[in-house]
PDB file of C-alpha atoms in Angstrom:
ATOM      1  CA  UNK A 422       0.000   0.000   0.000  1.00 93.00           C
ATOM      2  CA  UNK A 423       0.870   3.667  -0.300  1.00 96.00           C
ATOM      3  CA  UNK A 424      -0.620   6.236   2.081  1.00 97.00           C
ATOM      4  CA  UNK A 425      -1.855   9.750   1.364  1.00 97.00           C
ATOM      5  CA  UNK A 426      -2.056  11.435   4.758  1.00 96.00           C
ATOM      6  CA  UNK A 427      -3.918  14.704   5.156  1.00 96.00           C
ATOM      7  CA  UNK A 428      -2.666  17.317   7.621  1.00 94.00           C
ATOM      8  CA  UNK A 429      -3.842  16.442  11.098  1.00 90.00           C
ATOM      9  CA  UNK A 430      -3.658  12.727  10.305  1.00 89.00           C
ATOM     10  CA  UNK A 431      -0.053  11.637  10.735  1.00 77.00           C
ATOM     11  CA  UNK A 432      -0.858   8.255  12.287  1.00 79.00           C
ATOM     12  CA  UNK A 433       0.715   6.399   9.367  1.00 80.00           C
ATOM     13  CA  UNK A 434       4.158   7.643  10.422  1.00 80.00           C
ATOM     14  CA  UNK A 435       4.597   4.615  12.681  1.00 81.00           C
ATOM     15  CA  UNK A 436       4.073   2.170   9.806  1.00 84.00           C
ATOM     16  CA  UNK A 437       6.863   1.102   7.471  1.00 89.00           C
ATOM     17  CA  UNK A 438       4.938   1.722   4.255  1.00 91.00           C
ATOM     18  CA  UNK A 439       5.443   4.175   1.377  1.00 94.00           C
ATOM     19  CA  UNK A 440       3.879   7.576   2.025  1.00 95.00           C
ATOM     20  CA  UNK A 441       3.404  10.823   0.195  1.00 96.00           C
ATOM     21  CA  UNK A 442       4.307  14.063   1.981  1.00 94.00           C
ATOM     22  CA  UNK A 443       1.428  15.100   4.224  1.00 95.00           C
ATOM     23  CA  UNK A 444      -1.155  16.848   2.068  1.00 97.00           C
ATOM     24  CA  UNK A 445      -1.730  20.465   3.035  1.00 97.00           C
ATOM     25  CA  UNK A 446      -4.438  21.118   0.444  1.00 97.00           C
ATOM     26  CA  UNK A 447      -6.960  19.334  -1.756  1.00 98.00           C
ATOM     27  CA  UNK A 448      -4.571  19.976  -4.649  1.00 98.00           C
ATOM     28  CA  UNK A 449      -1.828  18.045  -2.851  1.00 98.00           C
ATOM     29  CA  UNK A 450      -4.140  15.032  -2.571  1.00 98.00           C
ATOM     30  CA  UNK A 451      -5.007  15.160  -6.268  1.00 98.00           C
ATOM     31  CA  UNK A 452      -1.320  15.578  -7.164  1.00 98.00           C
ATOM     32  CA  UNK A 453      -0.578  12.361  -5.279  1.00 98.00           C
ATOM     33  CA  UNK A 454      -3.393  10.533  -7.088  1.00 98.00           C
ATOM     34  CA  UNK A 455      -2.141  11.920 -10.397  1.00 98.00           C
ATOM     35  CA  UNK A 456       1.384  10.746  -9.646  1.00 98.00           C
ATOM     36  CA  UNK A 457       0.156   7.210  -9.000  1.00 98.00           C
ATOM     37  CA  UNK A 458      -1.754   7.325 -12.277  1.00 98.00           C
ATOM     38  CA  UNK A 459       1.085   8.682 -14.412  1.00 98.00           C
ATOM     39  CA  UNK A 460       4.156   6.922 -13.010  1.00 97.00           C
ATOM     40  CA  UNK A 461       5.291   3.306 -13.101  1.00 96.00           C
ATOM     41  CA  UNK A 462       5.131   1.602  -9.695  1.00 96.00           C
ATOM     42  CA  UNK A 463       4.220  -1.641  -7.935  1.00 95.00           C
ATOM     43  CA  UNK A 464       1.641  -0.201  -5.549  1.00 96.00           C
ATOM     44  CA  UNK A 465      -1.661  -2.071  -5.389  1.00 97.00           C
ATOM     45  CA  UNK A 466      -3.598  -0.096  -2.768  1.00 97.00           C
ATOM     46  CA  UNK A 467      -3.857   3.615  -1.994  1.00 98.00           C
ATOM     47  CA  UNK A 468      -5.016   4.606   1.488  1.00 97.00           C
ATOM     48  CA  UNK A 469      -6.441   8.078   2.102  1.00 97.00           C
ATOM     49  CA  UNK A 470      -6.192   9.085   5.756  1.00 95.00           C
ATOM     50  CA  UNK A 471      -8.727  10.544   6.209  1.00 95.00           C
ATOM     51  CA  UNK A 472     -11.973  11.848   4.708  1.00 97.00           C
ATOM     52  CA  UNK A 473     -12.623  13.638   7.990  1.00 96.00           C
ATOM     53  CA  UNK A 474      -9.379  15.603   7.696  1.00 97.00           C
ATOM     54  CA  UNK A 475      -9.823  16.174   3.963  1.00 98.00           C
ATOM     55  CA  UNK A 476     -13.260  17.774   4.237  1.00 98.00           C
ATOM     56  CA  UNK A 477     -12.007  21.157   5.592  1.00 97.00           C
ATOM     57  CA  UNK A 478      -9.590  21.303   2.636  1.00 98.00           C
ATOM     58  CA  UNK A 479     -12.469  20.557   0.256  1.00 98.00           C
ATOM     59  CA  UNK A 480     -14.504  23.326   1.855  1.00 98.00           C
ATOM     60  CA  UNK A 481     -11.565  25.751   1.713  1.00 97.00           C
ATOM     61  CA  UNK A 482     -11.018  25.176  -2.010  1.00 97.00           C
ATOM     62  CA  UNK A 483     -14.754  25.357  -2.737  1.00 97.00           C
ATOM     63  CA  UNK A 484     -15.023  28.649  -0.852  1.00 97.00           C
ATOM     64  CA  UNK A 485     -12.022  30.200  -2.606  1.00 97.00           C
ATOM     65  CA  UNK A 486     -13.210  29.115  -6.058  1.00 95.00           C
ATOM     66  CA  UNK A 487     -16.573  30.737  -5.381  1.00 95.00           C
ATOM     67  CA  UNK A 488     -15.203  33.909  -3.810  1.00 96.00           C
ATOM     68  CA  UNK A 489     -16.873  33.167  -0.477  1.00 96.00           C
ATOM     69  CA  UNK A 490     -15.560  33.646   3.035  1.00 95.00           C
ATOM     70  CA  UNK A 491     -16.708  30.186   4.136  1.00 96.00           C
ATOM     71  CA  UNK A 492     -18.554  27.131   2.908  1.00 96.00           C
ATOM     72  CA  UNK A 493     -21.710  28.509   4.537  1.00 95.00           C
ATOM     73  CA  UNK A 494     -21.525  31.623   2.328  1.00 95.00           C
ATOM     74  CA  UNK A 495     -21.057  29.884  -1.031  1.00 94.00           C
ATOM     75  CA  UNK A 496     -23.851  30.700  -3.452  1.00 90.00           C
ATOM     76  CA  UNK A 497     -25.537  32.913  -0.911  1.00 92.00           C
ATOM     77  CA  UNK A 498     -25.874  30.167   1.690  1.00 84.00           C
ATOM     78  CA  UNK A 499     -28.818  27.829   2.260  1.00 87.00           C
ATOM     79  CA  UNK A 500     -26.557  24.763   2.043  1.00 88.00           C
ATOM     80  CA  UNK A 501     -25.422  25.494  -1.514  1.00 93.00           C
ATOM     81  CA  UNK A 502     -21.776  25.307  -0.480  1.00 96.00           C
ATOM     82  CA  UNK A 503     -22.067  21.677   0.587  1.00 97.00           C
ATOM     83  CA  UNK A 504     -23.659  20.788  -2.746  1.00 96.00           C
ATOM     84  CA  UNK A 505     -20.900  22.645  -4.592  1.00 96.00           C
ATOM     85  CA  UNK A 506     -18.251  20.804  -2.529  1.00 98.00           C
ATOM     86  CA  UNK A 507     -19.511  17.492  -3.918  1.00 98.00           C
ATOM     87  CA  UNK A 508     -17.855  18.419  -7.230  1.00 98.00           C
ATOM     88  CA  UNK A 509     -14.439  18.101  -5.575  1.00 98.00           C
ATOM     89  CA  UNK A 510     -15.365  14.876  -3.821  1.00 98.00           C
ATOM     90  CA  UNK A 511     -16.441  13.485  -7.220  1.00 98.00           C
ATOM     91  CA  UNK A 512     -13.138  14.622  -8.721  1.00 98.00           C
ATOM     92  CA  UNK A 513     -11.296  12.615  -6.058  1.00 98.00           C
ATOM     93  CA  UNK A 514     -13.448   9.525  -6.569  1.00 98.00           C
ATOM     94  CA  UNK A 515     -13.006   9.781 -10.350  1.00 98.00           C
ATOM     95  CA  UNK A 516      -9.244   9.802  -9.754  1.00 98.00           C
ATOM     96  CA  UNK A 517      -9.421   6.716  -7.556  1.00 98.00           C
ATOM     97  CA  UNK A 518     -11.592   4.987 -10.173  1.00 98.00           C
ATOM     98  CA  UNK A 519      -8.948   5.817 -12.772  1.00 98.00           C
ATOM     99  CA  UNK A 520      -6.292   4.147 -10.595  1.00 98.00           C
ATOM    100  CA  UNK A 521      -8.474   1.056 -10.430  1.00 98.00           C
ATOM    101  CA  UNK A 522      -9.037   0.985 -14.193  1.00 98.00           C
ATOM    102  CA  UNK A 523      -5.482   1.747 -15.338  1.00 97.00           C
ATOM    103  CA  UNK A 524      -3.302   0.535 -12.458  1.00 97.00           C
ATOM    104  CA  UNK A 525      -5.506  -2.207 -10.960  1.00 97.00           C
ATOM    105  CA  UNK A 526      -5.302  -0.413  -7.608  1.00 98.00           C
ATOM    106  CA  UNK A 527      -7.730  -0.711  -4.741  1.00 97.00           C
ATOM    107  CA  UNK A 528      -8.631   2.346  -2.678  1.00 98.00           C
ATOM    108  CA  UNK A 529      -9.279   2.625   1.053  1.00 97.00           C
ATOM    109  CA  UNK A 530     -10.749   5.834   2.468  1.00 98.00           C
ATOM    110  CA  UNK A 531     -10.519   6.060   6.253  1.00 96.00           C
ATOM    111  CA  UNK A 532     -13.079   8.148   8.095  1.00 95.00           C
ATOM    112  CA  UNK A 533     -13.708   8.984  11.724  1.00 94.00           C
ATOM    113  CA  UNK A 534     -17.219   8.734  13.120  1.00 95.00           C
ATOM    114  CA  UNK A 535     -19.577  10.877  15.131  1.00 94.00           C
ATOM    115  CA  UNK A 536     -22.746  10.019  17.020  1.00 92.00           C
ATOM    116  CA  UNK A 537     -25.879  11.365  15.377  1.00 91.00           C
ATOM    117  CA  UNK A 538     -29.541  11.185  16.360  1.00 89.00           C
ATOM    118  CA  UNK A 539     -31.656   9.170  13.915  1.00 86.00           C
ATOM    119  CA  UNK A 540     -35.298  10.144  13.569  1.00 85.00           C
ATOM    120  CA  UNK A 541     -36.950   6.914  12.505  1.00 80.00           C
ATOM    121  CA  UNK A 542     -40.646   7.292  11.534  1.00 83.00           C
ATOM    122  CA  UNK A 543     -41.329   3.676  12.570  1.00 83.00           C
ATOM    123  CA  UNK A 544     -39.691   3.740  16.023  1.00 81.00           C
ATOM    124  CA  UNK A 545     -38.477   6.089  18.710  1.00 82.00           C
ATOM    125  CA  UNK A 546     -35.423   8.169  17.852  1.00 86.00           C
ATOM    126  CA  UNK A 547     -32.035   6.652  18.640  1.00 88.00           C
ATOM    127  CA  UNK A 548     -28.319   7.436  18.340  1.00 90.00           C
ATOM    128  CA  UNK A 549     -26.060   5.898  15.700  1.00 93.00           C
ATOM    129  CA  UNK A 550     -22.511   6.213  14.444  1.00 93.00           C
ATOM    130  CA  UNK A 551     -22.066   8.055  11.165  1.00 93.00           C
ATOM    131  CA  UNK A 552     -18.989   9.028   9.173  1.00 95.00           C
ATOM    132  CA  UNK A 553     -17.723  12.390  10.389  1.00 95.00           C
ATOM    133  CA  UNK A 554     -18.265  14.409   7.200  1.00 96.00           C
ATOM    134  CA  UNK A 555     -21.264  16.350   5.912  1.00 96.00           C
ATOM    135  CA  UNK A 556     -24.307  14.177   5.200  1.00 94.00           C
ATOM    136  CA  UNK A 557     -24.223  14.891   1.457  1.00 96.00           C
ATOM    137  CA  UNK A 558     -20.613  13.723   1.254  1.00 97.00           C
ATOM    138  CA  UNK A 559     -21.416  10.674   3.385  1.00 96.00           C
ATOM    139  CA  UNK A 560     -24.117   9.638   0.926  1.00 96.00           C
ATOM    140  CA  UNK A 561     -21.768  10.097  -2.031  1.00 98.00           C
ATOM    141  CA  UNK A 562     -18.961   8.090  -0.432  1.00 98.00           C
ATOM    142  CA  UNK A 563     -21.286   5.293   0.667  1.00 96.00           C
ATOM    143  CA  UNK A 564     -22.750   4.947  -2.833  1.00 97.00           C
ATOM    144  CA  UNK A 565     -19.265   4.877  -4.376  1.00 98.00           C
ATOM    145  CA  UNK A 566     -17.720   2.309  -2.038  1.00 98.00           C
ATOM    146  CA  UNK A 567     -17.870  -1.401  -2.825  1.00 97.00           C
ATOM    147  CA  UNK A 568     -17.541  -2.162   0.884  1.00 97.00           C
ATOM    148  CA  UNK A 569     -18.252  -0.124   4.007  1.00 98.00           C
ATOM    149  CA  UNK A 570     -16.539  -1.377   7.161  1.00 97.00           C
ATOM    150  CA  UNK A 571     -17.089  -0.171  10.705  1.00 96.00           C
ATOM    151  CA  UNK A 572     -14.299  -0.682  13.268  1.00 94.00           C
ATOM    152  CA  UNK A 573     -14.866  -0.763  17.017  1.00 92.00           C
ATOM    153  CA  UNK A 574     -14.119  -2.492  20.295  1.00 87.00           C
ATOM    154  CA  UNK A 575     -16.707  -4.498  22.209  1.00 77.00           C
ATOM    155  CA  UNK A 576     -18.193  -2.564  25.084  1.00 72.00           C
ATOM    156  CA  UNK A 577     -20.283  -3.800  28.011  1.00 64.00           C
ATOM    157  CA  UNK A 578     -22.280  -1.298  30.053  1.00 66.00           C
ATOM    158  CA  UNK A 579     -22.430  -1.970  33.777  1.00 63.00           C
ATOM    159  CA  UNK A 580     -24.553  -0.147  36.294  1.00 68.00           C
ATOM    160  CA  UNK A 581     -22.927   0.754  39.564  1.00 67.00           C
ATOM    161  CA  UNK A 582     -24.409   2.120  42.769  1.00 64.00           C
ATOM    162  CA  UNK A 583     -22.588   5.356  43.540  1.00 62.00           C
ATOM    163  CA  UNK A 584     -24.539   6.074  46.702  1.00 63.00           C
ATOM    164  CA  UNK A 585     -26.557   8.676  44.835  1.00 64.00           C
ATOM    165  CA  UNK A 586     -28.287   6.240  42.511  1.00 64.00           C
ATOM    166  CA  UNK A 587     -27.097   3.989  39.704  1.00 69.00           C
ATOM    167  CA  UNK A 588     -24.568   5.169  37.156  1.00 66.00           C
ATOM    168  CA  UNK A 589     -23.781   3.423  33.861  1.00 64.00           C
ATOM    169  CA  UNK A 590     -20.107   2.720  33.139  1.00 62.00           C
ATOM    170  CA  UNK A 591     -18.724   1.433  29.840  1.00 59.00           C
ATOM    171  CA  UNK A 592     -16.161  -1.381  30.101  1.00 62.00           C
ATOM    172  CA  UNK A 593     -13.959  -2.672  27.278  1.00 64.00           C
ATOM    173  CA  UNK A 594     -14.989  -6.318  26.973  1.00 63.00           C
ATOM    174  CA  UNK A 595     -12.428  -7.232  24.308  1.00 70.00           C
ATOM    175  CA  UNK A 596      -9.183  -6.388  26.123  1.00 74.00           C
ATOM    176  CA  UNK A 597      -8.350  -3.738  23.548  1.00 75.00           C
ATOM    177  CA  UNK A 598      -8.947  -5.961  20.527  1.00 87.00           C
ATOM    178  CA  UNK A 599     -10.770  -4.245  17.693  1.00 91.00           C
ATOM    179  CA  UNK A 600     -13.232  -5.777  15.286  1.00 93.00           C
ATOM    180  CA  UNK A 601     -14.470  -5.153  11.749  1.00 95.00           C
ATOM    181  CA  UNK A 602     -18.217  -5.084  11.193  1.00 96.00           C
ATOM    182  CA  UNK A 603     -19.189  -5.646   7.586  1.00 97.00           C
ATOM    183  CA  UNK A 604     -22.957  -5.229   7.677  1.00 96.00           C
ATOM    184  CA  UNK A 605     -25.204  -2.314   8.523  1.00 95.00           C
ATOM    185  CA  UNK A 606     -26.920  -2.241  11.898  1.00 94.00           C
ATOM    186  CA  UNK A 607     -29.096   0.460  13.495  1.00 91.00           C
ATOM    187  CA  UNK A 608     -26.077   1.602  15.507  1.00 92.00           C
ATOM    188  CA  UNK A 609     -23.497   1.773  12.709  1.00 95.00           C
ATOM    189  CA  UNK A 610     -22.959   1.760   8.910  1.00 96.00           C
ATOM    190  CA  UNK A 611     -21.809  -1.195   6.828  1.00 97.00           C
ATOM    191  CA  UNK A 612     -22.534  -3.247   3.750  1.00 97.00           C
ATOM    192  CA  UNK A 613     -20.994  -4.404   0.505  1.00 96.00           C
ATOM    193  CA  UNK A 614     -21.651  -5.278  -3.103  1.00 96.00           C
ATOM    194  CA  UNK A 615     -21.310  -8.751  -4.559  1.00 95.00           C
ATOM    195  CA  UNK A 616     -18.966 -11.014  -2.630  1.00 96.00           C
ATOM    196  CA  UNK A 617     -18.488  -8.316   0.012  1.00 96.00           C
ATOM    197  CA  UNK A 618     -22.148  -8.641   0.901  1.00 96.00           C
ATOM    198  CA  UNK A 619     -21.538 -12.263   1.900  1.00 96.00           C
ATOM    199  CA  UNK A 620     -18.862 -11.638   4.520  1.00 97.00           C
ATOM    200  CA  UNK A 621     -19.426 -12.628   8.163  1.00 97.00           C
ATOM    201  CA  UNK A 622     -20.857  -9.767  10.184  1.00 96.00           C
ATOM    202  CA  UNK A 623     -17.910  -9.660  12.601  1.00 96.00           C
ATOM    203  CA  UNK A 624     -14.199 -10.157  11.873  1.00 96.00           C
ATOM    204  CA  UNK A 625     -11.008  -9.413  13.799  1.00 94.00           C
ATOM    205  CA  UNK A 626      -9.432  -6.134  12.723  1.00 94.00           C
ATOM    206  CA  UNK A 627      -6.678  -8.009  10.923  1.00 94.00           C
ATOM    207  CA  UNK A 628      -5.834  -7.904   7.218  1.00 92.00           C
ATOM    208  CA  UNK A 629      -5.182 -11.630   6.911  1.00 96.00           C
ATOM    209  CA  UNK A 630      -8.520 -12.431   8.584  1.00 96.00           C
ATOM    210  CA  UNK A 631     -10.255 -10.101   6.141  1.00 96.00           C
ATOM    211  CA  UNK A 632      -8.510 -11.714   3.145  1.00 95.00           C
ATOM    212  CA  UNK A 633      -9.474 -15.186   4.358  1.00 97.00           C
ATOM    213  CA  UNK A 634     -13.111 -14.136   4.749  1.00 97.00           C
ATOM    214  CA  UNK A 635     -13.202 -12.677   1.226  1.00 96.00           C
ATOM    215  CA  UNK A 636     -11.613 -15.835  -0.172  1.00 96.00           C
ATOM    216  CA  UNK A 637     -14.160 -18.005   1.637  1.00 96.00           C
ATOM    217  CA  UNK A 638     -17.038 -15.854   0.375  1.00 95.00           C
ATOM    218  CA  UNK A 639     -15.686 -16.315  -3.149  1.00 94.00           C
ATOM    219  CA  UNK A 640     -15.749 -20.096  -2.628  1.00 87.00           C
ATOM    220  CA  UNK A 641     -11.963 -20.461  -2.770  1.00 76.00           C
TER     221      UNK A 641
END
């Protein structure tokens, strides 16, 4: 793999993998994608870390191109800036698609999550994890992806008597081990096309375990 890190996301520094210089702008990200497209190399996967860090750069470029002080002011406001920003997100996804078509490269886009209230017309409202970018960009990224994976630890909630009533306390039930969840649930996103839709719901957060599950789903 080769990593494109966006400023604020330097977590890949601890891994011994090829990396581009940390992107300071949306243009830097596209330059890296263009380099992978134009040059000869042996890379088979590009990892963008992360969509959450990239979004402010998308908004900054969108605002400047439209002569606005902020994304909220683009086109006079009323959410038009977020719609305009989708053009840049599509440009990025078109570039990643080009890497797939010409270079046979896979793409992984990492995203942080936030907790958002879901107003379900059939049930009471509840909280769920959602990718930490604007909802319009979330929808675009989810439609583009062949596989959406959610990563988390297992948590058990215990109630304790504090002397002033019961208080809920979250306890890590997996001793720090993280898991991949491949299917959508009310509490988190997930899902995949084709063979990716036949993966077990829960897998260890381990690349070899993921590869074995994909191979098994393919019948190999």
